[in-house]
mmCIF file of C-alpha atoms in Angstrom:
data_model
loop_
_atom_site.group_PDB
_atom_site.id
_atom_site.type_symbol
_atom_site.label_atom_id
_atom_site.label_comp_id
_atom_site.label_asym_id
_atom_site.label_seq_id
_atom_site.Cartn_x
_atom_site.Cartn_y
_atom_site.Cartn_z
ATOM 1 C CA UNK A 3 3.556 -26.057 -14.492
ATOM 2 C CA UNK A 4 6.954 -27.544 -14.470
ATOM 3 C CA UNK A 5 8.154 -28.652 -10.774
ATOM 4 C CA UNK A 6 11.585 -27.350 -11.253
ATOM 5 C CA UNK A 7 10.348 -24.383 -12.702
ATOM 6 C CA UNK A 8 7.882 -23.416 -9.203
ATOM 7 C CA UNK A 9 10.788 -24.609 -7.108
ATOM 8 C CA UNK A 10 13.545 -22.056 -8.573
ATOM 9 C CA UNK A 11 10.939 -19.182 -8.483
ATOM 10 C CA UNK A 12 9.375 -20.020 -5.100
ATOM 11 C CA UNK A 13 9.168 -21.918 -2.155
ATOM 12 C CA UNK A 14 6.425 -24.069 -0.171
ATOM 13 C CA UNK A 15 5.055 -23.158 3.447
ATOM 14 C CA UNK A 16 2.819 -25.344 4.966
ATOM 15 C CA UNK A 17 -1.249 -24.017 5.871
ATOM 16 C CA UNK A 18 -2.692 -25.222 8.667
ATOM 17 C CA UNK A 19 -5.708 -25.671 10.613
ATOM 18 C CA UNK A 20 -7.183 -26.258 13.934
ATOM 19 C CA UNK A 21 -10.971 -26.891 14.732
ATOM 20 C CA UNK A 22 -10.832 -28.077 18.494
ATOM 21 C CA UNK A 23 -13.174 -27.235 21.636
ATOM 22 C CA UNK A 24 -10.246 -27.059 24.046
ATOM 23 C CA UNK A 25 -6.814 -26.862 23.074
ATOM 24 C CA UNK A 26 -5.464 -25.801 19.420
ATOM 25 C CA UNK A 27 -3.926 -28.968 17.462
ATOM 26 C CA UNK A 28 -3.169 -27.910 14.223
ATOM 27 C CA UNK A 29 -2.745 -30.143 11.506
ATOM 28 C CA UNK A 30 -2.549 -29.925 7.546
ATOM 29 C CA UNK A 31 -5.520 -27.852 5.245
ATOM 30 C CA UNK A 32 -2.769 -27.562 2.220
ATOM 31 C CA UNK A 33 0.387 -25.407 1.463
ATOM 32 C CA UNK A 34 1.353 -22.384 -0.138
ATOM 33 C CA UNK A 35 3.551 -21.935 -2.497
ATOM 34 C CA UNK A 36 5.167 -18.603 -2.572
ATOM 35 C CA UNK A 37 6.820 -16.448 -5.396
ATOM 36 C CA UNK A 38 9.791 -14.216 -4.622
ATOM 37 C CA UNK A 39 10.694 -11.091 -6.105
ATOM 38 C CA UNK A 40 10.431 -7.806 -6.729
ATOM 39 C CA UNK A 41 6.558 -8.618 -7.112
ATOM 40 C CA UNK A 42 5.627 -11.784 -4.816
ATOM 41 C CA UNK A 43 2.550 -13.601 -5.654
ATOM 42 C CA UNK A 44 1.445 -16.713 -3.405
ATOM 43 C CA UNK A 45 -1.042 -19.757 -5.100
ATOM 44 C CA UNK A 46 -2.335 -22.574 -2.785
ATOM 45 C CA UNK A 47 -3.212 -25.887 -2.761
ATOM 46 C CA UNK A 48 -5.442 -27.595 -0.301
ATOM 47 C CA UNK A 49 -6.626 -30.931 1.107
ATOM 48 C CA UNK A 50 -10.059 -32.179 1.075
ATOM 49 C CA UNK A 51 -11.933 -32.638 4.211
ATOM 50 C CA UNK A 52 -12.142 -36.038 5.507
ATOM 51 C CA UNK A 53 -15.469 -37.076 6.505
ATOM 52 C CA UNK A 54 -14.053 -37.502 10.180
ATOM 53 C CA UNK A 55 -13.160 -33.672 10.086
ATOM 54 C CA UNK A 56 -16.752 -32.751 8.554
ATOM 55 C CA UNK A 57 -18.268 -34.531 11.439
ATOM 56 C CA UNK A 58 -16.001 -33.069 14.095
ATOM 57 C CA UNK A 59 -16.336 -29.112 12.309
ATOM 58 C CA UNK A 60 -20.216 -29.453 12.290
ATOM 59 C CA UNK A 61 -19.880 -30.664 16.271
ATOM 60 C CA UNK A 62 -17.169 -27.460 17.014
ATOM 61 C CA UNK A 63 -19.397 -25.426 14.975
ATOM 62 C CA UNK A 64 -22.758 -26.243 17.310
ATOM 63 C CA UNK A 65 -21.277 -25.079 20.552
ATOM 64 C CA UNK A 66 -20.077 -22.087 18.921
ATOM 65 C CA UNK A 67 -16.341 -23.314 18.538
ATOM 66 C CA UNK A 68 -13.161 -21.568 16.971
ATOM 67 C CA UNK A 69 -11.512 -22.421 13.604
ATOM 68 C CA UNK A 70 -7.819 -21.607 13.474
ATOM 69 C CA UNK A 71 -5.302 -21.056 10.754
ATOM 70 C CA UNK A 72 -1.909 -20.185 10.972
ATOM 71 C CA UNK A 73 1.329 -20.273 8.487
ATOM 72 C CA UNK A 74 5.196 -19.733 9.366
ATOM 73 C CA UNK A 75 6.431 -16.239 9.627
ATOM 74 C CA UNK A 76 8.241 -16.000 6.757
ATOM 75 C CA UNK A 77 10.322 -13.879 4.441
ATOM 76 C CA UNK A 78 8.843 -13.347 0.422
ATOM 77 C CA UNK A 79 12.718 -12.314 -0.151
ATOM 78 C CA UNK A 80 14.472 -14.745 -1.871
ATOM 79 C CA UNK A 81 17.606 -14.542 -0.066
ATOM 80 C CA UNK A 82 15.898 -15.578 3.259
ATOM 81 C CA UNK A 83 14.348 -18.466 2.142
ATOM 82 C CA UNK A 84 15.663 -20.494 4.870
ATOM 83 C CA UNK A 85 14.967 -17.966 7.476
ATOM 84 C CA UNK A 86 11.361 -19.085 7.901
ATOM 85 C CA UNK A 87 11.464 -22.452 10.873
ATOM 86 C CA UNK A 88 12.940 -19.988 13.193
ATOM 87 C CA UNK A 89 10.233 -17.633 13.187
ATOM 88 C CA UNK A 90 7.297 -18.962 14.943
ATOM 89 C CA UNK A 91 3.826 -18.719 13.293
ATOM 90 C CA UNK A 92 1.269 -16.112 12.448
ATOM 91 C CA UNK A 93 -2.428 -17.030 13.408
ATOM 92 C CA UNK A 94 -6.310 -16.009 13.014
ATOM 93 C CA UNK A 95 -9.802 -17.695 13.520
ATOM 94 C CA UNK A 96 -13.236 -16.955 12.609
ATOM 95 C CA UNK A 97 -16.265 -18.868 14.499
ATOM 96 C CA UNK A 98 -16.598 -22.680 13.268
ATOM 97 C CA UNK A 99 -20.425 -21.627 12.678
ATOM 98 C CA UNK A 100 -19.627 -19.113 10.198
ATOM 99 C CA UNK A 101 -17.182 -21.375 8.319
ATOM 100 C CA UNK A 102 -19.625 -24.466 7.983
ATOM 101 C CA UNK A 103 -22.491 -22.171 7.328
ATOM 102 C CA UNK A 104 -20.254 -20.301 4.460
ATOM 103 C CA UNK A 105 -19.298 -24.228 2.700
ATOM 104 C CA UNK A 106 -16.088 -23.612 3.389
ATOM 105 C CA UNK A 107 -15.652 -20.494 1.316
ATOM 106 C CA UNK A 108 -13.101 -17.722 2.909
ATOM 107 C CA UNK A 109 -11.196 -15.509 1.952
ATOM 108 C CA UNK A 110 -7.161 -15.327 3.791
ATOM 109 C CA UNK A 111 -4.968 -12.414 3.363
ATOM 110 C CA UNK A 112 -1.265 -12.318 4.225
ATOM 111 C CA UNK A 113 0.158 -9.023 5.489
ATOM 112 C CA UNK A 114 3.674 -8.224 4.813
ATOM 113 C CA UNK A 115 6.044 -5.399 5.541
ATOM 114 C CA UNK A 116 8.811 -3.258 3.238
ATOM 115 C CA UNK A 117 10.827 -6.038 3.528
ATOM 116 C CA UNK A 118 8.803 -8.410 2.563
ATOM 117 C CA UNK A 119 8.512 -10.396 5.854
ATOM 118 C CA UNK A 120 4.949 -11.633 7.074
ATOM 119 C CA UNK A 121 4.171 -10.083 9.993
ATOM 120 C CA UNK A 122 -0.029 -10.922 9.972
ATOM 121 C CA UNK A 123 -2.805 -13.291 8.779
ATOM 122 C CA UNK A 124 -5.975 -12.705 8.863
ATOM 123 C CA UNK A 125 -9.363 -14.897 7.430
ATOM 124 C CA UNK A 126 -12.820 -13.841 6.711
ATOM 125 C CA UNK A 127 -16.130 -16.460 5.340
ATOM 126 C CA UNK A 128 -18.462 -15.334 2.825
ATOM 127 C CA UNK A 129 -21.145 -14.847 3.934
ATOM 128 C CA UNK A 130 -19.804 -14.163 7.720
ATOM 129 C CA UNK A 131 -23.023 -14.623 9.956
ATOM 130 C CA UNK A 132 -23.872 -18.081 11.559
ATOM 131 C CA UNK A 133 -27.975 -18.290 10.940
ATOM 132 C CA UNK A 134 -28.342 -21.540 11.901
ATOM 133 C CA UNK A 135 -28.808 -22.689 8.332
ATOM 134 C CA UNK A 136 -28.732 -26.622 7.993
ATOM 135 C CA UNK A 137 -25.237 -27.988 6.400
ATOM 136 C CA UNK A 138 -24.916 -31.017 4.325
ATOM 137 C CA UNK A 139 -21.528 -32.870 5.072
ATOM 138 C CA UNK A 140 -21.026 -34.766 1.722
ATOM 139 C CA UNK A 141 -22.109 -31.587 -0.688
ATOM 140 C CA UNK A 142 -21.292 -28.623 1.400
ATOM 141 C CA UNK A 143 -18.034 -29.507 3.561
ATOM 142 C CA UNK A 144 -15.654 -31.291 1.581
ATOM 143 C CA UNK A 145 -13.792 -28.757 -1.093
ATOM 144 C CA UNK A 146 -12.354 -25.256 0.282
ATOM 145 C CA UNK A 147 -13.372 -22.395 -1.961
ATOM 146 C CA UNK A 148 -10.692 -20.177 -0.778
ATOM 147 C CA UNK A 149 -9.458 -16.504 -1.938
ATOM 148 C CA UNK A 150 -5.618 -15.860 -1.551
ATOM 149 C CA UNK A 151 -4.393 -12.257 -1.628
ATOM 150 C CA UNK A 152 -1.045 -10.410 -0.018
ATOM 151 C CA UNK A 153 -1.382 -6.942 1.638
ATOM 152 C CA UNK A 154 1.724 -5.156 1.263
ATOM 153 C CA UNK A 155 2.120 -1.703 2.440
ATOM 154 C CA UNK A 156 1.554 1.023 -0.005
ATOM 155 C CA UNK A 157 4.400 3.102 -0.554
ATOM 156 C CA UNK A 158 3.384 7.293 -0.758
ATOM 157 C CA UNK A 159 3.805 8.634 -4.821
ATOM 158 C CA UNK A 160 7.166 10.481 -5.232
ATOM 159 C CA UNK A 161 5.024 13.713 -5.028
ATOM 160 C CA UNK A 162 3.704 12.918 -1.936
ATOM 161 C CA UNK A 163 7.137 12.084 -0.830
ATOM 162 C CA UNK A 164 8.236 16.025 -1.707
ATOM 163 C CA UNK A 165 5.747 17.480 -0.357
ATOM 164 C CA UNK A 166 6.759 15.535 3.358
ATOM 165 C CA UNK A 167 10.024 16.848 2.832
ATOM 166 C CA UNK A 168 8.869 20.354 2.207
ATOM 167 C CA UNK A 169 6.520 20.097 5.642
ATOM 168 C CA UNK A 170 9.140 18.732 7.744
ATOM 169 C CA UNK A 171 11.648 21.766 6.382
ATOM 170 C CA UNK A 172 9.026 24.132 6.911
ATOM 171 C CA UNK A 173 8.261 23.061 10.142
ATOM 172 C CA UNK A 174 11.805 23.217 11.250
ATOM 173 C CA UNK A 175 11.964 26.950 10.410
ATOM 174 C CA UNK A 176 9.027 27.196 12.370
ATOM 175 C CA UNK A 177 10.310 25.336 15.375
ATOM 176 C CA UNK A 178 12.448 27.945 16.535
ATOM 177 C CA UNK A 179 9.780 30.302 17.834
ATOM 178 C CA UNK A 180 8.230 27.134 20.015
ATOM 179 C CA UNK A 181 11.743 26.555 21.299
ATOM 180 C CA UNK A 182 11.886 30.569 22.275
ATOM 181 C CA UNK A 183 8.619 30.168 23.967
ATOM 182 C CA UNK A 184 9.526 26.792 25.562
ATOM 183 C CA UNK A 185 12.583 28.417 27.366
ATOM 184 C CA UNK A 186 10.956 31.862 28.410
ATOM 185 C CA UNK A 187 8.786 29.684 30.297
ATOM 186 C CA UNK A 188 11.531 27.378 31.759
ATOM 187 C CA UNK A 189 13.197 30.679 33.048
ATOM 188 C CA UNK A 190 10.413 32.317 34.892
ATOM 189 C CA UNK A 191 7.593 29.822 35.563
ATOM 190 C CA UNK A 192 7.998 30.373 39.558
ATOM 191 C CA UNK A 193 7.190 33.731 39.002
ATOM 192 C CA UNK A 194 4.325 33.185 36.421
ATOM 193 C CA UNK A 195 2.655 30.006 38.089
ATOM 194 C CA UNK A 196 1.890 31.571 41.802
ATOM 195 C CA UNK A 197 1.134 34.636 39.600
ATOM 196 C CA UNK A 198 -1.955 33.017 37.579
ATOM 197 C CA UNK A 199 -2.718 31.002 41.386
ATOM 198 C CA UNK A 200 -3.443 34.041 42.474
ATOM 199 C CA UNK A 201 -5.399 35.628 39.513
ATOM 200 C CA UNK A 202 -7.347 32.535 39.972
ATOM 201 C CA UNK A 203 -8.033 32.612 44.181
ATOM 202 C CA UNK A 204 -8.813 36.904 43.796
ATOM 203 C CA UNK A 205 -11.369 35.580 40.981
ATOM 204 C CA UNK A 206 -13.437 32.918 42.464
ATOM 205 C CA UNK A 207 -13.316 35.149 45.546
ATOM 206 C CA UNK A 208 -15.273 37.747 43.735
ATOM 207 C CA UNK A 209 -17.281 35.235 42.413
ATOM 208 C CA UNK A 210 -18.431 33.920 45.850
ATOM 209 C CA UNK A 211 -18.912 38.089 47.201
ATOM 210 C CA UNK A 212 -20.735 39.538 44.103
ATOM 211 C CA UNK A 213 -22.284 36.604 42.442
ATOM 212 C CA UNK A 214 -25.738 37.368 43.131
ATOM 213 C CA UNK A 215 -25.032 41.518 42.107
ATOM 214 C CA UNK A 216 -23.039 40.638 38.953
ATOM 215 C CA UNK A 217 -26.325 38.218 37.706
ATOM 216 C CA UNK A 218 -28.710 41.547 38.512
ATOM 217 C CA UNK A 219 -26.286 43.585 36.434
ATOM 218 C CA UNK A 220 -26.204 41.232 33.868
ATOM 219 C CA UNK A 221 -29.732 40.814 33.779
ATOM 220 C CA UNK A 222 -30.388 44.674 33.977
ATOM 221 C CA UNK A 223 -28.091 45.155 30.785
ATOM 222 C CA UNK A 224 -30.525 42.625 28.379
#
C-alpha cells in the first residue's frame, strides 16, 4: 500500500484503448504498475467507462468494429526504467462485439523476453463469440473485469540443458562423415550427374519399347 513503497519497487506505464470505426485514437483505460526484479509481477488499475464511451462501444460493436489496446514497449529490468518512451508501443484487438457481449471481462497477457523486455501483447474476452446477445449500458459496460498475467519464456531444466550439449557433441563427431560425403560429391559430380542422366534416358526408353511385354510378364508371374 504505501506510495513510496510501489514507486521504489516499480514503475507506472500507461494502458490504453481505442474503439473507433476508422482511424485508431487511443486514449486512457488505466495504467499498470510494474514490479522489477528477479521475479516481475505487474497489477493494474483501470478507469470506468463513461457513459459517452458505452454508447460509442455498443455503436463500434454493431457494425462489427475493432477494440484496440496497446502499452509502451518496455523493459521489467530495473536499470532501464527510463528506456521505455523511446520504444514505440505494443498492440492487439479483439472484435468490439465480443468485448460488449463479454461485460467487459478479458483477459491481457504481456509477453516478455530473457531480458525482460516486452516484445508482445495480446487480449482475449470471456466468453469470445459475439451472439448477438442484448447489452445493458448502465449494468453491463461500466467496470472492466480484467485478468493480468506475464508470459516469460521458459528456460529448459539444467538436465535438459546437458543433454543439448551431449547432442550437439555427438553430432559433431558425426559431422565428419557428411563433410566426407559432401566433398566426394563436389569432386566428381560432372562425372556422376550426366552418368545418372543417362541411367535415366536408357530407362524410360525401355519403358516406352517393352512396356506393354514387361506388364504380360508381370502379369504371367502372379
Amino acid at each position: 500500500g504505501d506510495p513510496l513503497e510501489a514507486e521504489l519497487s516499480g514503475f507506472s506505464v500507461p494502458l490504453e484503448h481505442s474503439f473507433e470505426l476508422d482511424v485508431a485514437k487511443f486514449q486512457s483505460r488505466g495504467s499498470l504498475l510494474l514490479k522489477t526484479g528477479r521475479e516481475p509481477s505487474v497489477s493494474l488499475t483501470q478507469n470506468q467507462l463513461s457513459e459517452d464511451d458505452r454508447s460509442k462501444l455498443k455503436e463500434v460493436a454493431a457494425v462489427d468494429g475493432l477494440y484496440r489496446i496497446r502499452v509502451p514497449r518496455v523493459s521489467l529490468q530495473a536499470d532501464r526504467q527510463t528506456e521505455w518512451q523511446m520504444d514505440g508501443y505494443l498492440t492487439a484487438f479483439v472484435r468490439a462485439c465480443a468485448m460488449v457481449e463479454s461485460h467487459l471481462s478479458d483477459v491481457i497477457t504481456l509477453h516478455t523476453d530473457v531480458s525482460g523486455y516486452l516484445i508482445g501483447v495480446s487480449i482475449v474476452t470471456l466468453p469470445g463469440a459475439c451472439r448477438g446477445a442484448e447489452v445493458e449500458d448502465e449494468v453491463d459496460l461500466e467496470v472492466y473485469n480484467t485478468t493480468l498475467s506475464i508470459m516469460a519464456p521458459v528456460n529448459a531444466p539444467p538436465e535438459t540443458a546437458l543433454f543439448l550439449e551431449r547432442m550437439e557433441q555427438e553430432s559433431e563427431k558425426k559431422g565428419k562423415n557428411p563433410q566426407e560425403q559432401k566433398s566426394f560429391f563436389a569432386k566428381y559430380w560432372m562425372y556422376i550427374v550426366p552418368l545418372v542422366l543417362f541411367l535415366m534416358m536408357s530407362g524410360a526408353q525401355d519403358q516406352s519399347g517393352g512396356g506393354a511385354g514387361g506388364g504380360a510378364a508381370n502379369g504371367g508371374g502372379r
